[in-house]
């Protein structure tokens, strides 16, 4: 996408992490060519095998990347026509997802979800939006296979102007301790609620996936979606 091309061109000298280099674009065909990022995806399994020192270094590199991207001028970024993710639109989507899955839950799950709704409303208020990566899953985070250094970040196609906590949500796949480690080095904001907001977005995704599974999605089956929901909300189905 040419929006990606514009953004990646803008980011080249502003981000220390290795990101795809925009090389050539064709305005007529809408085709863009990028230089690939070296390294291997940091899967959850690979992360677990790291030493404590390597995990800390990885957390610091992620924190530097997030501090840099979240600290960029929104006005400058918007020249690349990066969309703004409406806070109200996000809330409506989550509300609709909850309404859909509610009849399929146990009473225990409904009680937990009711408390989640209250907590979500209290924590997620209008927040000054920043540029976020938008899809910082383990598939899009690369490191050098040997040294475990040289952080690489790919796939900026979901980049939007939104709450920076969304970028921390995907990091929960490495565990809560890792998220805290990243926040220790993060310098773009000092918000004490950032961890809790990120956890809410992490749980939002579980709600969304459960809805998709109930609807018959080929991406995830209902059994796996329920397990994911239970894990992220820290409960067990009885």
C-alpha positions as protocol buffer text, in pm:
chain_id: "A"
residue {
  index: 1
  type: UNK
  ca { x: 0 y: 0 z: 0 }
}
residue {
  index: 2
  type: UNK
  ca { x: 122 y: 350 z: -80 }
}
residue {
  index: 3
  type: UNK
  ca { x: 20 y: 475 z: 264 }
}
residue {
  index: 4
  type: UNK
  ca { x: 268 y: 223 z: 407 }
}
residue {
  index: 5
  type: UNK
  ca { x: 529 y: 347 z: 160 }
}
residue {
  index: 6
  type: UNK
  ca { x: 485 y: 706 z: 276 }
}
residue {
  index: 7
  type: UNK
  ca { x: 495 y: 609 z: 643 }
}
residue {
  index: 8
  type: UNK
  ca { x: 800 y: 383 z: 611 }
}
residue {
  index: 9
  type: UNK
  ca { x: 984 y: 653 z: 418 }
}
residue {
  index: 10
  type: UNK
  ca { x: 904 y: 899 z: 698 }
}
residue {
  index: 11
  type: UNK
  ca { x: 1015 y: 655 z: 969 }
}
residue {
  index: 12
  type: UNK
  ca { x: 1349 y: 554 z: 816 }
}
residue {
  index: 13
  type: UNK
  ca { x: 1568 y: 801 z: 1005 }
}
residue {
  index: 14
  type: UNK
  ca { x: 1348 y: 824 z: 1313 }
}
residue {
  index: 15
  type: UNK
  ca { x: 1337 y: 462 z: 1430 }
}
residue {
  index: 16
  type: UNK
  ca { x: 1641 y: 270 z: 1555 }
}
residue {
  index: 17
  type: UNK
  ca { x: 1483 y: -70 z: 1490 }
}
residue {
  index: 18
  type: UNK
  ca { x: 1528 y: -228 z: 1149 }
}
residue {
  index: 19
  type: UNK
  ca { x: 1209 y: -169 z: 948 }
}
residue {
  index: 20
  type: UNK
  ca { x: 1122 y: -241 z: 582 }
}
residue {
  index: 21
  type: UNK
  ca { x: 1293 y: 15 z: 361 }
}
residue {
  index: 22
  type: UNK
  ca { x: 1064 y: 172 z: 101 }
}
residue {
  index: 23
  type: UNK
  ca { x: 1253 y: 143 z: -230 }
}
residue {
  index: 24
  type: UNK
  ca { x: 1015 y: 203 z: -518 }
}
residue {
  index: 25
  type: UNK
  ca { x: 649 y: 290 z: -569 }
}
residue {
  index: 26
  type: UNK
  ca { x: 422 y: 305 z: -871 }
}
residue {
  index: 27
  type: UNK
  ca { x: 137 y: 553 z: -829 }
}
residue {
  index: 28
  type: UNK
  ca { x: -46 y: 408 z: -1127 }
}
residue {
  index: 29
  type: UNK
  ca { x: -48 y: 39 z: -1030 }
}
residue {
  index: 30
  type: UNK
  ca { x: -42 y: 107 z: -654 }
}
residue {
  index: 31
  type: UNK
  ca { x: 250 y: -136 z: -621 }
}
residue {
  index: 32
  type: UNK
  ca { x: 535 y: -66 z: -381 }
}
residue {
  index: 33
  type: UNK
  ca { x: 866 y: -248 z: -331 }
}
residue {
  index: 34
  type: UNK
  ca { x: 1037 y: -279 z: 4 }
}
residue {
  index: 35
  type: UNK
  ca { x: 1369 y: -410 z: 133 }
}
residue {
  index: 36
  type: UNK
  ca { x: 1302 y: -700 z: 370 }
}
residue {
  index: 37
  type: UNK
  ca { x: 1400 y: -708 z: 736 }
}
residue {
  index: 38
  type: UNK
  ca { x: 1664 y: -963 z: 838 }
}
residue {
  index: 39
  type: UNK
  ca { x: 1631 y: -1197 z: 1133 }
}
residue {
  index: 40
  type: UNK
  ca { x: 1382 y: -1448 z: 1268 }
}
residue {
  index: 41
  type: UNK
  ca { x: 1040 y: -1387 z: 1421 }
}
residue {
  index: 42
  type: UNK
  ca { x: 1048 y: -1385 z: 1801 }
}
residue {
  index: 43
  type: UNK
  ca { x: 783 y: -1648 z: 1867 }
}
residue {
  index: 44
  type: UNK
  ca { x: 655 y: -1710 z: 2219 }
}
residue {
  index: 45
  type: UNK
  ca { x: 845 y: -2042 z: 2217 }
}
residue {
  index: 46
  type: UNK
  ca { x: 1172 y: -1871 z: 2122 }
}
residue {
  index: 47
  type: UNK
  ca { x: 1120 y: -1604 z: 2385 }
}
residue {
  index: 48
  type: UNK
  ca { x: 1082 y: -1865 z: 2661 }
}
residue {
  index: 49
  type: UNK
  ca { x: 1425 y: -2006 z: 2574 }
}
residue {
  index: 50
  type: UNK
  ca { x: 1603 y: -1672 z: 2623 }
}
residue {
  index: 51
  type: UNK
  ca { x: 1816 y: -1610 z: 2928 }
}
residue {
  index: 52
  type: UNK
  ca { x: 1704 y: -1348 z: 3180 }
}
residue {
  index: 53
  type: UNK
  ca { x: 1961 y: -1106 z: 3038 }
}
residue {
  index: 54
  type: UNK
  ca { x: 1844 y: -1167 z: 2680 }
}
residue {
  index: 55
  type: UNK
  ca { x: 1479 y: -1114 z: 2780 }
}
residue {
  index: 56
  type: UNK
  ca { x: 1569 y: -786 z: 2945 }
}
residue {
  index: 57
  type: UNK
  ca { x: 1761 y: -672 z: 2635 }
}
residue {
  index: 58
  type: UNK
  ca { x: 1469 y: -766 z: 2413 }
}
residue {
  index: 59
  type: UNK
  ca { x: 1229 y: -573 z: 2639 }
}
residue {
  index: 60
  type: UNK
  ca { x: 1454 y: -268 z: 2626 }
}
residue {
  index: 61
  type: UNK
  ca { x: 1474 y: -278 z: 2244 }
}
residue {
  index: 62
  type: UNK
  ca { x: 1095 y: -304 z: 2217 }
}
residue {
  index: 63
  type: UNK
  ca { x: 1059 y: -13 z: 2462 }
}
residue {
  index: 64
  type: UNK
  ca { x: 1296 y: 202 z: 2255 }
}
residue {
  index: 65
  type: UNK
  ca { x: 1096 y: 128 z: 1939 }
}
residue {
  index: 66
  type: UNK
  ca { x: 764 y: 210 z: 2107 }
}
residue {
  index: 67
  type: UNK
  ca { x: 902 y: 524 z: 2271 }
}
residue {
  index: 68
  type: UNK
  ca { x: 1025 y: 646 z: 1935 }
}
residue {
  index: 69
  type: UNK
  ca { x: 714 y: 570 z: 1730 }
}
residue {
  index: 70
  type: UNK
  ca { x: 474 y: 698 z: 1996 }
}
residue {
  index: 71
  type: UNK
  ca { x: 675 y: 1015 z: 2037 }
}
residue {
  index: 72
  type: UNK
  ca { x: 649 y: 1124 z: 1674 }
}
residue {
  index: 73
  type: UNK
  ca { x: 455 y: 1431 z: 1566 }
}
residue {
  index: 74
  type: UNK
  ca { x: 97 y: 1329 z: 1485 }
}
residue {
  index: 75
  type: UNK
  ca { x: 66 y: 1628 z: 1253 }
}
residue {
  index: 76
  type: UNK
  ca { x: 363 y: 1507 z: 1048 }
}
residue {
  index: 77
  type: UNK
  ca { x: 238 y: 1147 z: 1041 }
}
residue {
  index: 78
  type: UNK
  ca { x: -102 y: 1257 z: 917 }
}
residue {
  index: 79
  type: UNK
  ca { x: 61 y: 1384 z: 598 }
}
residue {
  index: 80
  type: UNK
  ca { x: 79 y: 1015 z: 506 }
}
residue {
  index: 81
  type: UNK
  ca { x: -300 y: 993 z: 554 }
}
residue {
  index: 82
  type: UNK
  ca { x: -269 y: 753 z: 847 }
}
residue {
  index: 83
  type: UNK
  ca { x: -626 y: 694 z: 972 }
}
residue {
  index: 84
  type: UNK
  ca { x: -742 y: 802 z: 1315 }
}
residue {
  index: 85
  type: UNK
  ca { x: -908 y: 521 z: 1513 }
}
residue {
  index: 86
  type: UNK
  ca { x: -1215 y: 683 z: 1668 }
}
residue {
  index: 87
  type: UNK
  ca { x: -1242 y: 616 z: 2040 }
}
residue {
  index: 88
  type: UNK
  ca { x: -1622 y: 605 z: 2016 }
}
residue {
  index: 89
  type: UNK
  ca { x: -1606 y: 362 z: 1723 }
}
residue {
  index: 90
  type: UNK
  ca { x: -1379 y: 130 z: 1923 }
}
residue {
  index: 91
  type: UNK
  ca { x: -1621 y: 131 z: 2215 }
}
residue {
  index: 92
  type: UNK
  ca { x: -1919 y: 60 z: 1991 }
}
residue {
  index: 93
  type: UNK
  ca { x: -1739 y: -235 z: 1834 }
}
residue {
  index: 94
  type: UNK
  ca { x: -1651 y: -387 z: 2172 }
}
residue {
  index: 95
  type: UNK
  ca { x: -2004 y: -326 z: 2303 }
}
residue {
  index: 96
  type: UNK
  ca { x: -2154 y: -507 z: 2004 }
}
residue {
  index: 97
  type: UNK
  ca { x: -1908 y: -797 z: 2041 }
}
residue {
  index: 98
  type: UNK
  ca { x: -1995 y: -836 z: 2410 }
}
residue {
  index: 99
  type: UNK
  ca { x: -2368 y: -827 z: 2337 }
}
residue {
  index: 100
  type: UNK
  ca { x: -2321 y: -1103 z: 2079 }
}
residue {
  index: 101
  type: UNK
  ca { x: -2119 y: -1346 z: 2294 }
}
residue {
  index: 102
  type: UNK
  ca { x: -2307 y: -1286 z: 2621 }
}
residue {
  index: 103
  type: UNK
  ca { x: -2578 y: -1554 z: 2567 }
}
residue {
  index: 104
  type: UNK
  ca { x: -2305 y: -1813 z: 2502 }
}
residue {
  index: 105
  type: UNK
  ca { x: -2127 y: -1761 z: 2835 }
}
residue {
  index: 106
  type: UNK
  ca { x: -2155 y: -1941 z: 3167 }
}
residue {
  index: 107
  type: UNK
  ca { x: -2279 y: -1744 z: 3468 }
}
residue {
  index: 108
  type: UNK
  ca { x: -1923 y: -1724 z: 3599 }
}
residue {
  index: 109
  type: UNK
  ca { x: -1802 y: -1582 z: 3268 }
}
residue {
  index: 110
  type: UNK
  ca { x: -2089 y: -1332 z: 3261 }
}
residue {
  index: 111
  type: UNK
  ca { x: -1998 y: -1208 z: 3609 }
}
residue {
  index: 112
  type: UNK
  ca { x: -1634 y: -1162 z: 3510 }
}
residue {
  index: 113
  type: UNK
  ca { x: -1737 y: -987 z: 3190 }
}
residue {
  index: 114
  type: UNK
  ca { x: -1973 y: -753 z: 3379 }
}
residue {
  index: 115
  type: UNK
  ca { x: -1683 y: -646 z: 3602 }
}
residue {
  index: 116
  type: UNK
  ca { x: -1465 y: -605 z: 3294 }
}
residue {
  index: 117
  type: UNK
  ca { x: -1720 y: -370 z: 3136 }
}
residue {
  index: 118
  type: UNK
  ca { x: -1718 y: -148 z: 3445 }
}
residue {
  index: 119
  type: UNK
  ca { x: -1339 y: -147 z: 3467 }
}
residue {
  index: 120
  type: UNK
  ca { x: -1308 y: -77 z: 3095 }
}
residue {
  index: 121
  type: UNK
  ca { x: -1539 y: 224 z: 3118 }
}
residue {
  index: 122
  type: UNK
  ca { x: -1342 y: 367 z: 3411 }
}
residue {
  index: 123
  type: UNK
  ca { x: -999 y: 323 z: 3250 }
}
residue {
  index: 124
  type: UNK
  ca { x: -1054 y: 390 z: 2880 }
}
residue {
  index: 125
  type: UNK
  ca { x: -1139 y: 757 z: 2855 }
}
residue {
  index: 126
  type: UNK
  ca { x: -1042 y: 1004 z: 2588 }
}
residue {
  index: 127
  type: UNK
  ca { x: -665 y: 976 z: 2560 }
}
residue {
  index: 128
  type: UNK
  ca { x: -428 y: 1185 z: 2349 }
}
residue {
  index: 129
  type: UNK
  ca { x: -372 y: 963 z: 2044 }
}
residue {
  index: 130
  type: UNK
  ca { x: -34 y: 885 z: 1891 }
}
residue {
  index: 131
  type: UNK
  ca { x: 96 y: 686 z: 1597 }
}
residue {
  index: 132
  type: UNK
  ca { x: 89 y: 315 z: 1684 }
}
residue {
  index: 133
  type: UNK
  ca { x: 217 y: 11 z: 1496 }
}
residue {
  index: 134
  type: UNK
  ca { x: -118 y: -159 z: 1546 }
}
residue {
  index: 135
  type: UNK
  ca { x: -13 y: -523 z: 1506 }
}
residue {
  index: 136
  type: UNK
  ca { x: 291 y: -586 z: 1725 }
}
residue {
  index: 137
  type: UNK
  ca { x: 240 y: -963 z: 1743 }
}
residue {
  index: 138
  type: UNK
  ca { x: 527 y: -1209 z: 1759 }
}
residue {
  index: 139
  type: UNK
  ca { x: 496 y: -1267 z: 1382 }
}
residue {
  index: 140
  type: UNK
  ca { x: 599 y: -907 z: 1320 }
}
residue {
  index: 141
  type: UNK
  ca { x: 888 y: -881 z: 1568 }
}
residue {
  index: 142
  type: UNK
  ca { x: 1226 y: -1001 z: 1440 }
}
residue {
  index: 143
  type: UNK
  ca { x: 1565 y: -1048 z: 1605 }
}
residue {
  index: 144
  type: UNK
  ca { x: 1901 y: -1173 z: 1489 }
}
residue {
  index: 145
  type: UNK
  ca { x: 1901 y: -1552 z: 1526 }
}
residue {
  index: 146
  type: UNK
  ca { x: 2248 y: -1568 z: 1681 }
}
residue {
  index: 147
  type: UNK
  ca { x: 2293 y: -1252 z: 1887 }
}
residue {
  index: 148
  type: UNK
  ca { x: 1922 y: -1203 z: 1978 }
}
residue {
  index: 149
  type: UNK
  ca { x: 1985 y: -833 z: 1910 }
}
residue {
  index: 150
  type: UNK
  ca { x: 1915 y: -605 z: 1612 }
}
residue {
  index: 151
  type: UNK
  ca { x: 1541 y: -569 z: 1660 }
}
residue {
  index: 152
  type: UNK
  ca { x: 1338 y: -571 z: 1339 }
}
residue {
  index: 153
  type: UNK
  ca { x: 973 y: -468 z: 1306 }
}
residue {
  index: 154
  type: UNK
  ca { x: 760 y: -546 z: 1000 }
}
residue {
  index: 155
  type: UNK
  ca { x: 403 y: -497 z: 874 }
}
residue {
  index: 156
  type: UNK
  ca { x: 297 y: -139 z: 936 }
}
residue {
  index: 157
  type: UNK
  ca { x: -25 y: -187 z: 736 }
}
residue {
  index: 158
  type: UNK
  ca { x: -238 y: -159 z: 1052 }
}
residue {
  index: 159
  type: UNK
  ca { x: -74 y: 161 z: 1175 }
}
residue {
  index: 160
  type: UNK
  ca { x: -327 y: 417 z: 1298 }
}
residue {
  index: 161
  type: UNK
  ca { x: -350 y: 718 z: 1526 }
}
residue {
  index: 162
  type: UNK
  ca { x: -480 y: 574 z: 1854 }
}
residue {
  index: 163
  type: UNK
  ca { x: -406 y: 491 z: 2219 }
}
residue {
  index: 164
  type: UNK
  ca { x: -44 y: 383 z: 2266 }
}
residue {
  index: 165
  type: UNK
  ca { x: -160 y: 112 z: 2507 }
}
residue {
  index: 166
  type: UNK
  ca { x: -284 y: -87 z: 2206 }
}
residue {
  index: 167
  type: UNK
  ca { x: 75 y: -159 z: 2105 }
}
residue {
  index: 168
  type: UNK
  ca { x: 144 y: -307 z: 2449 }
}
residue {
  index: 169
  type: UNK
  ca { x: -160 y: -537 z: 2430 }
}
residue {
  index: 170
  type: UNK
  ca { x: 0 y: -779 z: 2183 }
}
residue {
  index: 171
  type: UNK
  ca { x: 308 y: -805 z: 2406 }
}
residue {
  index: 172
  type: UNK
  ca { x: 104 y: -992 z: 2666 }
}
residue {
  index: 173
  type: UNK
  ca { x: 164 y: -1303 z: 2456 }
}
residue {
  index: 174
  type: UNK
  ca { x: 515 y: -1302 z: 2608 }
}
residue {
  index: 175
  type: UNK
  ca { x: 366 y: -1274 z: 2958 }
}
residue {
  index: 176
  type: UNK
  ca { x: 271 y: -997 z: 3201 }
}
residue {
  index: 177
  type: UNK
  ca { x: 625 y: -983 z: 3340 }
}
residue {
  index: 178
  type: UNK
  ca { x: 755 y: -895 z: 2993 }
}
residue {
  index: 179
  type: UNK
  ca { x: 504 y: -611 z: 2956 }
}
residue {
  index: 180
  type: UNK
  ca { x: 619 y: -468 z: 3289 }
}
residue {
  index: 181
  type: UNK
  ca { x: 980 y: -498 z: 3172 }
}
residue {
  index: 182
  type: UNK
  ca { x: 904 y: -302 z: 2854 }
}
residue {
  index: 183
  type: UNK
  ca { x: 721 y: -34 z: 3053 }
}
residue {
  index: 184
  type: UNK
  ca { x: 1027 y: 0 z: 3277 }
}
residue {
  index: 185
  type: UNK
  ca { x: 1226 y: 129 z: 2979 }
}
residue {
  index: 186
  type: UNK
  ca { x: 941 y: 307 z: 2798 }
}
residue {
  index: 187
  type: UNK
  ca { x: 985 y: 687 z: 2793 }
}
residue {
  index: 188
  type: UNK
  ca { x: 704 y: 826 z: 2575 }
}
residue {
  index: 189
  type: UNK
  ca { x: 468 y: 867 z: 2871 }
}
residue {
  index: 190
  type: UNK
  ca { x: 463 y: 806 z: 3244 }
}
residue {
  index: 191
  type: UNK
  ca { x: 97 y: 699 z: 3267 }
}
residue {
  index: 192
  type: UNK
  ca { x: 48 y: 463 z: 3562 }
}
residue {
  index: 193
  type: UNK
  ca { x: -261 y: 317 z: 3392 }
}
residue {
  index: 194
  type: UNK
  ca { x: -84 y: 211 z: 3075 }
}
residue {
  index: 195
  type: UNK
  ca { x: -45 y: -152 z: 3183 }
}
residue {
  index: 196
  type: UNK
  ca { x: -411 y: -186 z: 3278 }
}
residue {
  index: 197
  type: UNK
  ca { x: -529 y: -20 z: 2957 }
}
residue {
  index: 198
  type: UNK
  ca { x: -309 y: -257 z: 2756 }
}
residue {
  index: 199
  type: UNK
  ca { x: -455 y: -557 z: 2938 }
}
residue {
  index: 200
  type: UNK
  ca { x: -806 y: -439 z: 2852 }
}
residue {
  index: 201
  type: UNK
  ca { x: -719 y: -419 z: 2482 }
}
residue {
  index: 202
  type: UNK
  ca { x: -566 y: -767 z: 2511 }
}
residue {
  index: 203
  type: UNK
  ca { x: -897 y: -892 z: 2651 }
}
residue {
  index: 204
  type: UNK
  ca { x: -1095 y: -700 z: 2387 }
}
residue {
  index: 205
  type: UNK
  ca { x: -925 y: -914 z: 2124 }
}
residue {
  index: 206
  type: UNK
  ca { x: -1033 y: -1234 z: 2301 }
}
residue {
  index: 207
  type: UNK
  ca { x: -1393 y: -1113 z: 2297 }
}
residue {
  index: 208
  type: UNK
  ca { x: -1367 y: -1034 z: 1927 }
}
residue {
  index: 209
  type: UNK
  ca { x: -1219 y: -1375 z: 1845 }
}
residue {
  index: 210
  type: UNK
  ca { x: -1488 y: -1555 z: 2043 }
}
residue {
  index: 211
  type: UNK
  ca { x: -1755 y: -1371 z: 1847 }
}
residue {
  index: 212
  type: UNK
  ca { x: -1589 y: -1468 z: 1519 }
}
residue {
  index: 213
  type: UNK
  ca { x: -1564 y: -1831 z: 1629 }
}
residue {
  index: 214
  type: UNK
  ca { x: -1932 y: -1845 z: 1725 }
}
residue {
  index: 215
  type: UNK
  ca { x: -2013 y: -1702 z: 1382 }
}
residue {
  index: 216
  type: UNK
  ca { x: -1823 y: -1992 z: 1224 }
}
residue {
  index: 217
  type: UNK
  ca { x: -1493 y: -1827 z: 1137 }
}
residue {
  index: 218
  type: UNK
  ca { x: -1231 y: -2042 z: 965 }
}
residue {
  index: 219
  type: UNK
  ca { x: -963 y: -1840 z: 1144 }
}
residue {
  index: 220
  type: UNK
  ca { x: -1038 y: -1982 z: 1491 }
}
residue {
  index: 221
  type: UNK
  ca { x: -1275 y: -2252 z: 1617 }
}
residue {
  index: 222
  type: UNK
  ca { x: -1509 y: -2209 z: 1911 }
}
residue {
  index: 223
  type: UNK
  ca { x: -1318 y: -2445 z: 2142 }
}
residue {
  index: 224
  type: UNK
  ca { x: -991 y: -2259 z: 2097 }
}
residue {
  index: 225
  type: UNK
  ca { x: -1164 y: -1921 z: 2124 }
}
residue {
  index: 226
  type: UNK
  ca { x: -1322 y: -2021 z: 2456 }
}
residue {
  index: 227
  type: UNK
  ca { x: -983 y: -2136 z: 2589 }
}
residue {
  index: 228
  type: UNK
  ca { x: -831 y: -1805 z: 2481 }
}
residue {
  index: 229
  type: UNK
  ca { x: -1115 y: -1611 z: 2645 }
}
residue {
  index: 230
  type: UNK
  ca { x: -1071 y: -1806 z: 2969 }
}
residue {
  index: 231
  type: UNK
  ca { x: -695 y: -1756 z: 2969 }
}
residue {
  index: 232
  type: UNK
  ca { x: -708 y: -1382 z: 2912 }
}
residue {
  index: 233
  type: UNK
  ca { x: -980 y: -1332 z: 3171 }
}
residue {
  index: 234
  type: UNK
  ca { x: -808 y: -1571 z: 3413 }
}
residue {
  index: 235
  type: UNK
  ca { x: -1101 y: -1805 z: 3469 }
}
residue {
  index: 236
  type: UNK
  ca { x: -1194 y: -2167 z: 3414 }
}
residue {
  index: 237
  type: UNK
  ca { x: -1512 y: -2302 z: 3265 }
}
residue {
  index: 238
  type: UNK
  ca { x: -1700 y: -2528 z: 3508 }
}
